[in-house]
Short mmCIF file of C-alpha atoms in Angstrom, two decimals:
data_model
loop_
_atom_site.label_atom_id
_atom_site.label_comp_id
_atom_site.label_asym_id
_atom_site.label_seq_id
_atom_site.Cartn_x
_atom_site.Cartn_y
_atom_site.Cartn_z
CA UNK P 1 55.28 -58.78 153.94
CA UNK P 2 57.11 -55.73 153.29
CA UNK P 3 57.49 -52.67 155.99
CA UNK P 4 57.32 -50.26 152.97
CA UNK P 5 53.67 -49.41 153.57
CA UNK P 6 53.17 -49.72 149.52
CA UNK P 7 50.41 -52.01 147.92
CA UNK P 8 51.55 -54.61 145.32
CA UNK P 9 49.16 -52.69 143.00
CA UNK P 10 51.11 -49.15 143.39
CA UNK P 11 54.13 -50.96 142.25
CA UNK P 12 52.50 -52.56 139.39
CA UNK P 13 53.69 -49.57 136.43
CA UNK P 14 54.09 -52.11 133.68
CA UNK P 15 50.91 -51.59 130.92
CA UNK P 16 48.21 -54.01 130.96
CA UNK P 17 48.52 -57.12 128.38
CA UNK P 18 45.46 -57.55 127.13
CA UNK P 19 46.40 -61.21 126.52
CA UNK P 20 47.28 -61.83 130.16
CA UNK P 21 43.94 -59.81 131.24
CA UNK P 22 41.81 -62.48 128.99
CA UNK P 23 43.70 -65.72 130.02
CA UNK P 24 43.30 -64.74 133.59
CA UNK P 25 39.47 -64.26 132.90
CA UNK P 26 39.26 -67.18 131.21
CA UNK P 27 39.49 -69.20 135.14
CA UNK P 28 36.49 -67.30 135.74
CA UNK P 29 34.71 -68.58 132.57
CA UNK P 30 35.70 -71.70 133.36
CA UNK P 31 34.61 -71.77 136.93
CA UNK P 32 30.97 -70.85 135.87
CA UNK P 33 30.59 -74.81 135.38
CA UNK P 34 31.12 -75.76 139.32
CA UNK P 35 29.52 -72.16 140.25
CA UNK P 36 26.65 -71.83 138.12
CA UNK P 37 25.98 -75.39 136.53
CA UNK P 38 26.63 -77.40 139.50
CA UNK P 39 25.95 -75.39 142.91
CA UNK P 40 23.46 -72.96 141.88
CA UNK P 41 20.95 -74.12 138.81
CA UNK P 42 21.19 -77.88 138.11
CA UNK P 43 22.80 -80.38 139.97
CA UNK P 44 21.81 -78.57 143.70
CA UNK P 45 18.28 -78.35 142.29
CA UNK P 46 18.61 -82.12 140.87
CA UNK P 47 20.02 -82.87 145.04
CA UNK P 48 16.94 -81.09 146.15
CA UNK P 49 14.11 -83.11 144.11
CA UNK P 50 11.86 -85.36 145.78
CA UNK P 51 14.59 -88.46 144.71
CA UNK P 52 16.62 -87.33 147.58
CA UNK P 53 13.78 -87.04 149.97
CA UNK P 54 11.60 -84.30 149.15
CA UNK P 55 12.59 -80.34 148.55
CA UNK P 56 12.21 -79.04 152.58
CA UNK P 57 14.34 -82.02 154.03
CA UNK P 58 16.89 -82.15 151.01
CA UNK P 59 17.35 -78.14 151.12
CA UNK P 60 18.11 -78.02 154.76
CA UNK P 61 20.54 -81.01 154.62
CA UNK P 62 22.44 -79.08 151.86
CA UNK P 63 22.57 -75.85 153.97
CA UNK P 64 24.16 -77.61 156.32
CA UNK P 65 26.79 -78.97 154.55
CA UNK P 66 27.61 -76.10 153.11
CA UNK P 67 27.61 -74.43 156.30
CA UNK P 68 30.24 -77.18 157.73
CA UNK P 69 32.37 -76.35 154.55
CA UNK P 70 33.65 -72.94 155.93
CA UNK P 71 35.72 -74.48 158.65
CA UNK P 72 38.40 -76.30 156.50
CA UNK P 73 38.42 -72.53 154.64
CA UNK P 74 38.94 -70.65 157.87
CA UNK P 75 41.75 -72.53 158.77
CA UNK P 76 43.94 -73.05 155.63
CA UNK P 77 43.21 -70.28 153.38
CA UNK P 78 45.51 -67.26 154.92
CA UNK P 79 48.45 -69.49 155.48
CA UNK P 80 48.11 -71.21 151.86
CA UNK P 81 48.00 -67.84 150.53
CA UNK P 82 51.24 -66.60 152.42
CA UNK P 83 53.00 -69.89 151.74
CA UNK P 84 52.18 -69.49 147.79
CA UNK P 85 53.16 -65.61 147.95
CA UNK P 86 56.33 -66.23 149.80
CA UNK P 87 57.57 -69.26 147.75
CA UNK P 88 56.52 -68.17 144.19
CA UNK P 89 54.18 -70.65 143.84
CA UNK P 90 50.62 -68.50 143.40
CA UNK P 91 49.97 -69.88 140.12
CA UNK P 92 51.32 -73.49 140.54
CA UNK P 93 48.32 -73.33 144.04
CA UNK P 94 46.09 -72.46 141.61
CA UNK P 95 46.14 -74.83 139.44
CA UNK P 96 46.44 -77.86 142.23
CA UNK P 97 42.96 -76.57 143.50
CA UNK P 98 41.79 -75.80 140.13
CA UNK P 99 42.37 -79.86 139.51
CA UNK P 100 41.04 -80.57 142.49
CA UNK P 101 37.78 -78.80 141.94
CA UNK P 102 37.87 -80.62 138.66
CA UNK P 103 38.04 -84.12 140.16
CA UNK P 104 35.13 -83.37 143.21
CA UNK P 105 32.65 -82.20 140.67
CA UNK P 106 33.51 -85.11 138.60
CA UNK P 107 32.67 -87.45 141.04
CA UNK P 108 29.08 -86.11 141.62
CA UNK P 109 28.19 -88.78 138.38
CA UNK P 110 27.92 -91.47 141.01
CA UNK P 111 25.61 -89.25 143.01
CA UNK P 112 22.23 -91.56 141.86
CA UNK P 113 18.50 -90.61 142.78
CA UNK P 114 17.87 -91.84 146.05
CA UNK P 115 17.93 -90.11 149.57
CA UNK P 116 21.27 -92.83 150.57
CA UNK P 117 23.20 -90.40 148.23
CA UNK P 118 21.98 -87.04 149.17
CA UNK P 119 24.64 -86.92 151.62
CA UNK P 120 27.52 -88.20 149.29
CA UNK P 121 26.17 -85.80 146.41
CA UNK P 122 25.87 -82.89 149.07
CA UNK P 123 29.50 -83.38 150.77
CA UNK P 124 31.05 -83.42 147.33
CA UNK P 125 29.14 -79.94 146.52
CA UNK P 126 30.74 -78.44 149.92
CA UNK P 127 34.04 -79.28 149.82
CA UNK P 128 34.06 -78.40 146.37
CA UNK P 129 32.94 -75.09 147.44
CA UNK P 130 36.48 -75.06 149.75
CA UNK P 131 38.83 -76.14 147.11
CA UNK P 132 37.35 -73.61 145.11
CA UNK P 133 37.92 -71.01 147.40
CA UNK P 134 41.45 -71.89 148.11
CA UNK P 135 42.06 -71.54 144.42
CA UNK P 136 40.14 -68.28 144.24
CA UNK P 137 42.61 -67.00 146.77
CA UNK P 138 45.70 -66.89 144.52
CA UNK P 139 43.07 -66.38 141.09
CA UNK P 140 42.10 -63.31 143.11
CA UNK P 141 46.16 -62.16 144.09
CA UNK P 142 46.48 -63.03 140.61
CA UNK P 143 44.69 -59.23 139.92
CA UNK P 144 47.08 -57.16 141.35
CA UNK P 145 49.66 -58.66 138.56
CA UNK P 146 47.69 -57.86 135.81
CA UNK P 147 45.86 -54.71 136.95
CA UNK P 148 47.00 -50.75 137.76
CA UNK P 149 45.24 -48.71 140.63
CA UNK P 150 43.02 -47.23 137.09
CA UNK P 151 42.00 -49.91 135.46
CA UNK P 152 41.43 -53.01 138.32
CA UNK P 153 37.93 -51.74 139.10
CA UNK P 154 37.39 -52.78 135.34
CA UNK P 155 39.22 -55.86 135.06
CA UNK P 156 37.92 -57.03 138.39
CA UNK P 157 34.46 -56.62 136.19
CA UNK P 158 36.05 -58.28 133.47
CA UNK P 159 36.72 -61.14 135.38
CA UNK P 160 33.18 -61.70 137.44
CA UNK P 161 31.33 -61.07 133.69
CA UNK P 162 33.61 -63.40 131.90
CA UNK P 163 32.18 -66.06 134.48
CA UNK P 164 28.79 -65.06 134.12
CA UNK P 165 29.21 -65.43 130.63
CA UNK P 166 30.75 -68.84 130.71
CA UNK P 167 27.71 -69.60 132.86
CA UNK P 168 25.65 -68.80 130.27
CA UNK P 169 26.93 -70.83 127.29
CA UNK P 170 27.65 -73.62 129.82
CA UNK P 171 24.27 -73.87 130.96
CA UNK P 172 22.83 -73.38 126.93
CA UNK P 173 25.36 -76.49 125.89
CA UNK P 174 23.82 -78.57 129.13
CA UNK P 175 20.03 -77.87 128.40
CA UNK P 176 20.83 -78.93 124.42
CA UNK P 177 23.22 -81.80 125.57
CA UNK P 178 21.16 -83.59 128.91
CA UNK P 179 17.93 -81.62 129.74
CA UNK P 180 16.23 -81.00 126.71
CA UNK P 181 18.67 -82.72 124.20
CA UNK P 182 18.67 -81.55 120.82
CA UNK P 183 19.11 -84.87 119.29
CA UNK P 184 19.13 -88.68 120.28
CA UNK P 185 22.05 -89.97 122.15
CA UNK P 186 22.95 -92.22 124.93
CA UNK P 187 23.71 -89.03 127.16
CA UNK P 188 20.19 -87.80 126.59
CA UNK P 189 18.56 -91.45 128.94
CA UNK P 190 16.60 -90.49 131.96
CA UNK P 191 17.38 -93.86 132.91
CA UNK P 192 18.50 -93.34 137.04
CA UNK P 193 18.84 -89.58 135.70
CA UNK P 194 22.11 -90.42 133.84
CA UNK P 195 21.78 -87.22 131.91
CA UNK P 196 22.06 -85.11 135.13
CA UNK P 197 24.84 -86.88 136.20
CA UNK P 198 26.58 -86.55 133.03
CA UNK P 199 26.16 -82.85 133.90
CA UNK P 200 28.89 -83.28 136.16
CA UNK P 201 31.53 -84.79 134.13
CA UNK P 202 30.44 -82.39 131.31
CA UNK P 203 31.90 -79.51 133.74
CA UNK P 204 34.24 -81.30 135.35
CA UNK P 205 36.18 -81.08 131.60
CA UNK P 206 34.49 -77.25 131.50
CA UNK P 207 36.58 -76.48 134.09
CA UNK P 208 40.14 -78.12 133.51
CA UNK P 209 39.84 -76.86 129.23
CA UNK P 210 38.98 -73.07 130.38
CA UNK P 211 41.62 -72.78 133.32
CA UNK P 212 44.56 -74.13 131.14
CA UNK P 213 45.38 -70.36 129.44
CA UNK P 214 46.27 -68.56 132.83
CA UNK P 215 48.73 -71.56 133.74
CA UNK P 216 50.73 -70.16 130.28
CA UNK P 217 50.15 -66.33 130.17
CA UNK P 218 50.43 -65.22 133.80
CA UNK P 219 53.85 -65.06 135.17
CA UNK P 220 54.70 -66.99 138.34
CA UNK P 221 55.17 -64.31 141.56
CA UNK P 222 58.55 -63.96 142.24
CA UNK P 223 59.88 -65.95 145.41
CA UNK P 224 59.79 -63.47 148.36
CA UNK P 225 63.63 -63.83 150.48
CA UNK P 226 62.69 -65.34 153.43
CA UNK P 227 63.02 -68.34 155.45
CA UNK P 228 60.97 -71.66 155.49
CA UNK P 229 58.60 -71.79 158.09
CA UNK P 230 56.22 -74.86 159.31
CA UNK P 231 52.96 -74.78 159.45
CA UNK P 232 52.62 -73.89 163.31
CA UNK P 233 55.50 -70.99 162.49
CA UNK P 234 53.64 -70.19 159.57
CA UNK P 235 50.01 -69.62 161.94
CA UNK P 236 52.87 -67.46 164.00
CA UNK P 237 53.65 -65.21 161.52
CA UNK P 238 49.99 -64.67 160.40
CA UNK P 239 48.70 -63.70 163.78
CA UNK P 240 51.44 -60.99 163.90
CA UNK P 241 51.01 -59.68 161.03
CA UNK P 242 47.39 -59.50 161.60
CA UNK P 243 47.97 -57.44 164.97
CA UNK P 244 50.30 -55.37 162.58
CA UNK P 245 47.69 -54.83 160.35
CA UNK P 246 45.33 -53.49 162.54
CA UNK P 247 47.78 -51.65 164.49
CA UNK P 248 48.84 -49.76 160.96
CA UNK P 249 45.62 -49.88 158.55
CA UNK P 250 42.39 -50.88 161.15
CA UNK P 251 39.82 -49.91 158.31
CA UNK P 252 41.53 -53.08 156.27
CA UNK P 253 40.90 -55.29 159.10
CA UNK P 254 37.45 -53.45 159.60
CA UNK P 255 36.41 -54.63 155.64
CA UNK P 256 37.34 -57.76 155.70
CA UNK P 257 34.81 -58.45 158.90
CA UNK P 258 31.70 -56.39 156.82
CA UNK P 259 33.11 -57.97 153.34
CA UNK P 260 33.06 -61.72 155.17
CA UNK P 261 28.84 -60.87 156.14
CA UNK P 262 27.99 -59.74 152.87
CA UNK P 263 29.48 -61.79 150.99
CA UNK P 264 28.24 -64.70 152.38
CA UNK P 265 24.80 -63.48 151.57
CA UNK P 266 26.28 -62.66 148.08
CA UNK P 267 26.83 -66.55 148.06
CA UNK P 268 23.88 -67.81 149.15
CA UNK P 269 21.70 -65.82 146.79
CA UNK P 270 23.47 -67.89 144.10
CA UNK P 271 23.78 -70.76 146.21
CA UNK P 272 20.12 -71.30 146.85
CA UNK P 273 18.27 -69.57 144.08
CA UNK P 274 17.90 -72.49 141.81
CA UNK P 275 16.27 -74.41 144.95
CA UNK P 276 13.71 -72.02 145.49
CA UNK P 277 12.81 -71.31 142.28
CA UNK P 278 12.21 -75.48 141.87
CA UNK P 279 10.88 -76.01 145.40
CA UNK P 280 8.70 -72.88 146.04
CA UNK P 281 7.90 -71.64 142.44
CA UNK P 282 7.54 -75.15 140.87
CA UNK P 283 10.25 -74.05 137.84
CA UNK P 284 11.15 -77.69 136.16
CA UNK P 285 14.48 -77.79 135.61
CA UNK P 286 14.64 -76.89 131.82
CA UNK P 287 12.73 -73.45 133.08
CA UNK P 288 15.33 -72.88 136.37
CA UNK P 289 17.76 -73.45 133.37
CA UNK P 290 16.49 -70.84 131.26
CA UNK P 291 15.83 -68.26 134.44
CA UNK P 292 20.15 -68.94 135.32
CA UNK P 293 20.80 -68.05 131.11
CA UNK P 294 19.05 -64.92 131.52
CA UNK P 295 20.20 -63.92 134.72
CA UNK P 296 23.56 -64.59 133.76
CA UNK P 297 23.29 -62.29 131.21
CA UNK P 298 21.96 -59.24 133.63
CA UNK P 299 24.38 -60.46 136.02
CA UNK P 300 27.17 -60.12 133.72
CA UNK P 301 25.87 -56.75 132.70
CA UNK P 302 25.93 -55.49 136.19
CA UNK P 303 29.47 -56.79 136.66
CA UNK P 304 30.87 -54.46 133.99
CA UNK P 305 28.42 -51.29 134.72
CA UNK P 306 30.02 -51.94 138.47
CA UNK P 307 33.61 -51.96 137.64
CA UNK P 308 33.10 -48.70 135.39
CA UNK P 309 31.48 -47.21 138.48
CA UNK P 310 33.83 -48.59 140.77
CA UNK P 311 36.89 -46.80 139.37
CA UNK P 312 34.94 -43.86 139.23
CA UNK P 313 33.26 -43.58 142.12
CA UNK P 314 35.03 -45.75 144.57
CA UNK P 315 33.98 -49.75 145.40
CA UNK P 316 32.30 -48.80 148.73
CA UNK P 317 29.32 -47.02 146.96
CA UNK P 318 29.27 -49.74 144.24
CA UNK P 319 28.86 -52.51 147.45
CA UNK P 320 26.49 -50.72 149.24
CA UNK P 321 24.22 -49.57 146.41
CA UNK P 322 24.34 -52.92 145.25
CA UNK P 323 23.29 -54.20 149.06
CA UNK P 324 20.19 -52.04 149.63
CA UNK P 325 18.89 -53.43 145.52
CA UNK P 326 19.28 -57.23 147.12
CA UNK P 327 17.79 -56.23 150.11
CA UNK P 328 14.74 -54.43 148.25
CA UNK P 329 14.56 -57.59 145.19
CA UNK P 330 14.78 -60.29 147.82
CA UNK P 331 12.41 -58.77 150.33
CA UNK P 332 9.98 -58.78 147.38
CA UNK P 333 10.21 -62.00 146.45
CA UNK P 334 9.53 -63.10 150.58
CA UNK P 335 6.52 -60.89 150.60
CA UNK P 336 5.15 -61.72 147.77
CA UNK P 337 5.84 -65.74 147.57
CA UNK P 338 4.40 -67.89 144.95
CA UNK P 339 0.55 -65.51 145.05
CA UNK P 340 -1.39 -64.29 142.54
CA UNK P 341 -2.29 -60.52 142.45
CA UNK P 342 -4.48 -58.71 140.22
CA UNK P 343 -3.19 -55.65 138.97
CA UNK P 344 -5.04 -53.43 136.50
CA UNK P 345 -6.29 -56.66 134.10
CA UNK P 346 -2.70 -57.59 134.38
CA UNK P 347 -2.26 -60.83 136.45
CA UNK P 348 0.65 -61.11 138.37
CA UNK P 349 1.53 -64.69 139.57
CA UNK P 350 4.79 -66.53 141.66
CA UNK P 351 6.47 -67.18 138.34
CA UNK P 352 6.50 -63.33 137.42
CA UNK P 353 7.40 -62.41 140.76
CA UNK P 354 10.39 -64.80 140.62
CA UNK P 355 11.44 -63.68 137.08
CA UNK P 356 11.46 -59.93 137.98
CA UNK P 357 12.81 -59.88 141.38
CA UNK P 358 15.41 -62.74 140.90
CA UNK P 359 16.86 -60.79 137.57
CA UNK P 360 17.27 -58.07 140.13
CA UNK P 361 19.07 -60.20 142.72
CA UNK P 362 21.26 -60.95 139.67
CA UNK P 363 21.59 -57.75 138.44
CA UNK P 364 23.27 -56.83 142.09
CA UNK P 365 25.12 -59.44 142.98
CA UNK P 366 27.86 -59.00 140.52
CA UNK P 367 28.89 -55.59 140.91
CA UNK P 368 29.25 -56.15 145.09
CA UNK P 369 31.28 -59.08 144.28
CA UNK P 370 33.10 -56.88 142.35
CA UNK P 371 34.09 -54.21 144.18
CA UNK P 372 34.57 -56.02 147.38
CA UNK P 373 37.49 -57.89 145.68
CA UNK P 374 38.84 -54.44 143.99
CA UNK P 375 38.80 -52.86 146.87
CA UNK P 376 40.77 -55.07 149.20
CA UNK P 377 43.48 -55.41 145.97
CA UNK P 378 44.04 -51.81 146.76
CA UNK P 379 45.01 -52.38 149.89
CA UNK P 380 47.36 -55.68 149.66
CA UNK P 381 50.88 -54.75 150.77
CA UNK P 382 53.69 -55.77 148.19
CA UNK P 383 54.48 -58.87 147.60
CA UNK P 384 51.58 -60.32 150.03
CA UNK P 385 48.47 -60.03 148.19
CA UNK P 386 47.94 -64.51 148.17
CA UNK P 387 47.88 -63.49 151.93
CA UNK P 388 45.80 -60.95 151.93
CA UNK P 389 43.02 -62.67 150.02
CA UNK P 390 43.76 -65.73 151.94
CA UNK P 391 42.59 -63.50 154.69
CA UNK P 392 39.49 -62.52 152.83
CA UNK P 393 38.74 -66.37 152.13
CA UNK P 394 39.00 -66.94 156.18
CA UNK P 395 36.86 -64.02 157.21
CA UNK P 396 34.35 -64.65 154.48
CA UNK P 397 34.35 -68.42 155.34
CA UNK P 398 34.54 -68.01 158.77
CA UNK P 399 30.99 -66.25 158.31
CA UNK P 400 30.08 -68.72 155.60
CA UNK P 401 27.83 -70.83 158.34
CA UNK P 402 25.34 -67.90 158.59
CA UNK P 403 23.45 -67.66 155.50
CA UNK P 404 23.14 -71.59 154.85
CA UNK P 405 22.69 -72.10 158.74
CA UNK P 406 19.50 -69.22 158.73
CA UNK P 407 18.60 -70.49 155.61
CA UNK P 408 17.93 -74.12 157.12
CA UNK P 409 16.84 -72.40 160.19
CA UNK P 410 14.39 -70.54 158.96
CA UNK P 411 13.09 -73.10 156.94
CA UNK P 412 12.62 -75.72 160.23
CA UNK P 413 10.85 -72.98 162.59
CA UNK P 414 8.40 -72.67 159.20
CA UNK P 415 7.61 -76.07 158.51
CA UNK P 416 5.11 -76.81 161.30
CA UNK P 417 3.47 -73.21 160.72
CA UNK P 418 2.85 -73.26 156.97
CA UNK P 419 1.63 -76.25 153.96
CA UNK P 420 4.04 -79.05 152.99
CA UNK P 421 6.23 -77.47 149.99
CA UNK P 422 5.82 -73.82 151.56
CA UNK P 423 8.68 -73.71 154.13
CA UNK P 424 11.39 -73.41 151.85
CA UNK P 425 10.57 -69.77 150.80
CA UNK P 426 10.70 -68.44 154.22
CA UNK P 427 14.71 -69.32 154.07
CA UNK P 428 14.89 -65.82 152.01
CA UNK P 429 14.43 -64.43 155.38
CA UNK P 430 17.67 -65.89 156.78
CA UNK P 431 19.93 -64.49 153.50
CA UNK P 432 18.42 -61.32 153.72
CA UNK P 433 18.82 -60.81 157.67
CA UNK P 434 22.97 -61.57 156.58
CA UNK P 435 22.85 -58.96 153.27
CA UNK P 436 21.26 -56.25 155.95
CA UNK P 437 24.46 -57.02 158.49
CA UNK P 438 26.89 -56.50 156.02
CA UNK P 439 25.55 -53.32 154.96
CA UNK P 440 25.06 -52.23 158.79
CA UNK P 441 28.77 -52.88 159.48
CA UNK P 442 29.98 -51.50 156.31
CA UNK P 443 28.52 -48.55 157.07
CA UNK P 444 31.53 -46.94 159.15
CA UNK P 445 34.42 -48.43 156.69
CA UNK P 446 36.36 -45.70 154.89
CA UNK P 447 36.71 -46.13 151.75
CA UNK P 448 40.07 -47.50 150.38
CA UNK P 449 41.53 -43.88 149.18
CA UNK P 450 41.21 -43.03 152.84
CA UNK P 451 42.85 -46.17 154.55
CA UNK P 452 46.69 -46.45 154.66
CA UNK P 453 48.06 -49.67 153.39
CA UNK P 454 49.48 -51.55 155.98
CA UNK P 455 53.15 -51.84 157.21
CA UNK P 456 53.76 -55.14 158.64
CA UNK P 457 56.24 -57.24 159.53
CA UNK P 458 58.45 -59.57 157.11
CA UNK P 459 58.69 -62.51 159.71
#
């Protein structure tokens, strides 16, 4: 890193191109098909049904996988981000994970119905989840080259709508193609639920056609004059530079510890809100389908409104507005459960409860993600934003085992206290005891206008 003290955004005077702003959204559209189509509302619901050993039992086993995902993060992301920054190789890191991704999610076709697989189908979902992450770590360094300090609040919008939109018409194509298929073909058979499991190599292609324009619009990052390091010497130089970062800028070091609580809740909202609305609200999957289209859509919606806001009134109000609206839609949907309430004439059942307060959870989990990556962009010293973000990937995956682990937790102290099939909603209660952390220890962070980039050391 450099010693100026300057973020790689501040030196970023060239104008936006609008064509390099839409080819790097484009990843994000074409992630939607391992984020929303495969972890969050079909083939994690599909892992869940009772062919994989009933909802309670199949939930917690994914929660735990997911939870043993973060390690692998934690340890590679920071120095695979400095490596790419250093040799000028963000973009060519990308795409290697990118494929990756591609080839994991792929692979979930030979995931059949039957509890033997639920671990094979599960383990390919989490370290999915950690490819994904280590390509989001140079997608996400990626900002500062197409972005200036007015406009990244905006295109860091940009970006999280474009993938709720991809979500969207991925998820439309995949109830017309496999759940509910408009006509008769041999992708439309039940049969062992070979439609579902087409699902995967259906996005498996989503993702490697809709990643292909920022390989070709997005210049590489120039290489950074320094010397080749191993992968010990490499660890070496991280954990001084990390000491040099909170000797110089402590608020930095300060949001990435609130950013990696929060945003693991962030996660798990999306993670596990097709599972409860299968397992506790009884959605069939051509209705959880419907629920992710429309969410999408307010999702998306939020994630623009949020990066308008966030360049005008700063990402740390955006976040923790955004926190207290979770805390208040998924509180709501704990309290209430699946019950039926009488309200003036008007009955109000699970499914309405699930509809209103889950559009909410939407609605609020885009602009936090948002912000939270716009703000630490502001702060990425020149030249070293891959390791800055690789950073961010560690702390938020070093956290990643709390929501899935509360999640399952909460679920298995439930079980023997409630019905068969009613457990599962009580792991709300371990998400939103992470979302109310995050916003506790967010609390004292400055915002970024008030914390110094840092100066830190080039080796």
């Amino acid at each position: 890193m450099h010693a100026s003290g300057v973020s790689e955004l501040e030196r970023h005077t060239a104008p936006v191109r609008r064509g390099q702003v839409l080819a790097w959204a484009s990843w994000d559209w074409g992630s939607a098909a391992f984020n929303a189509v495969m972890t969050t509302f079909v083939f994690t619901v599909y892992l869940t049904s009772k062919a994989f050993g009933g909802e309670d039992h199949a939930s917690a086993v994914l929660g735990a996988c997911l939870g043993a995902a973060g390690l692998g993060i934690a340890l590679i992301a920071p120095v695979a981000g400095q490596r790419s920054d250093a040799g000028g190789r963000r973009k060519l890191w990308l795409g290697v994970h990118t494929g990756v991704v591609a080839l994991l999610t792929g692979l979930c076709f030979f995931a059949f119905p039957r509890p033997e697989f639920l671990l094979y189908g599960a383990s390919l979902i989490a370290a999915g989840h950690v490819f994904s992450e280590l390509a989001g770590v140079n997608y996400n360094a990626m900002l500062e080259q197409i972005a200036t300090p007015r406009t990244i609040g905006r295109i860091s919008g940009l970006g999280w709508s474009a993938g709720y939109f991809g979500g969207i018409v991925a998820l439309l194509l995949v109830l017309a193609l496999f759940v509910q298929p408009a006509f008769p073909w041999f992708g439309a058979s039940t049969g062992d639920s070979l439609n579902i499991r087409l699902v995967a190599v259906f996005s498996m292609l989503w993702i490697i056609v809709f990643s292909l324009p920022v390989m070709f619009a997005v210049p590489e990052v120039p290489r950074q004059p320094a010397a080749r390091l191993g992968v010990v010497a490499s660890y070496g130089l991280l954990f001084r530079r990390i000491r040099a970062i909170w000797k110089t800028s402590p608020h930095t070091i300060y949001f990435l510890v609130a950013s990696a609580v929060f945003r693991d809740g962030l996660a798990a909202v999306f993670t596990f809100g097709g599972v409860i609305a299968a397992g506790t609200f009884g959605f069939t999957l051509s209705q959880v389908i419907f629920f992710a289209i429309f969410g999408n859509i307010v999702a998306a919606v939020g994630a623009i409104a949020g990066g308008f806001l966030d360049d005008r009134l700063g990402p740390k109000r955006v976040i923790m507005g955004s926190l207290v609206g979770l805390l208040i839609a998924g509180t709501s949907i704990l309290v209430l459960g699946k019950g039926t309430y009488e309200l003036g004439g008007f009955t109000w059942t699970g499914t309405v409860t699930f509809w209103v307060f889950g559009l909410f959870l939407c609605l609020f989990v885009g602009p936090a993600q948002s912000a939270a990556r716009a703000y630490l962009a502001r702060l990425a010293p020149d030249g070293e934003a891959g390791e800055l973000f690789g950073l961010y990937a560690t702390t938020g995956r070093a956290a990643s085992f709390l929501a899935p682990t509360l999640f399952s937790l909460c679920i298995t102290i439930a079980t023997p206290f409630v019905a068969a099939g009613e457990a599962q909603r009580w792991g709300v209660l371990g998400i939103m005891v992470v979302l109310l952390a995050g916003l506790l220890v967010l609390l004292p962070v400055k915002p970024p206008a008030r914390v110094a980039t840092a100066v830190v050391p080039v080796a």
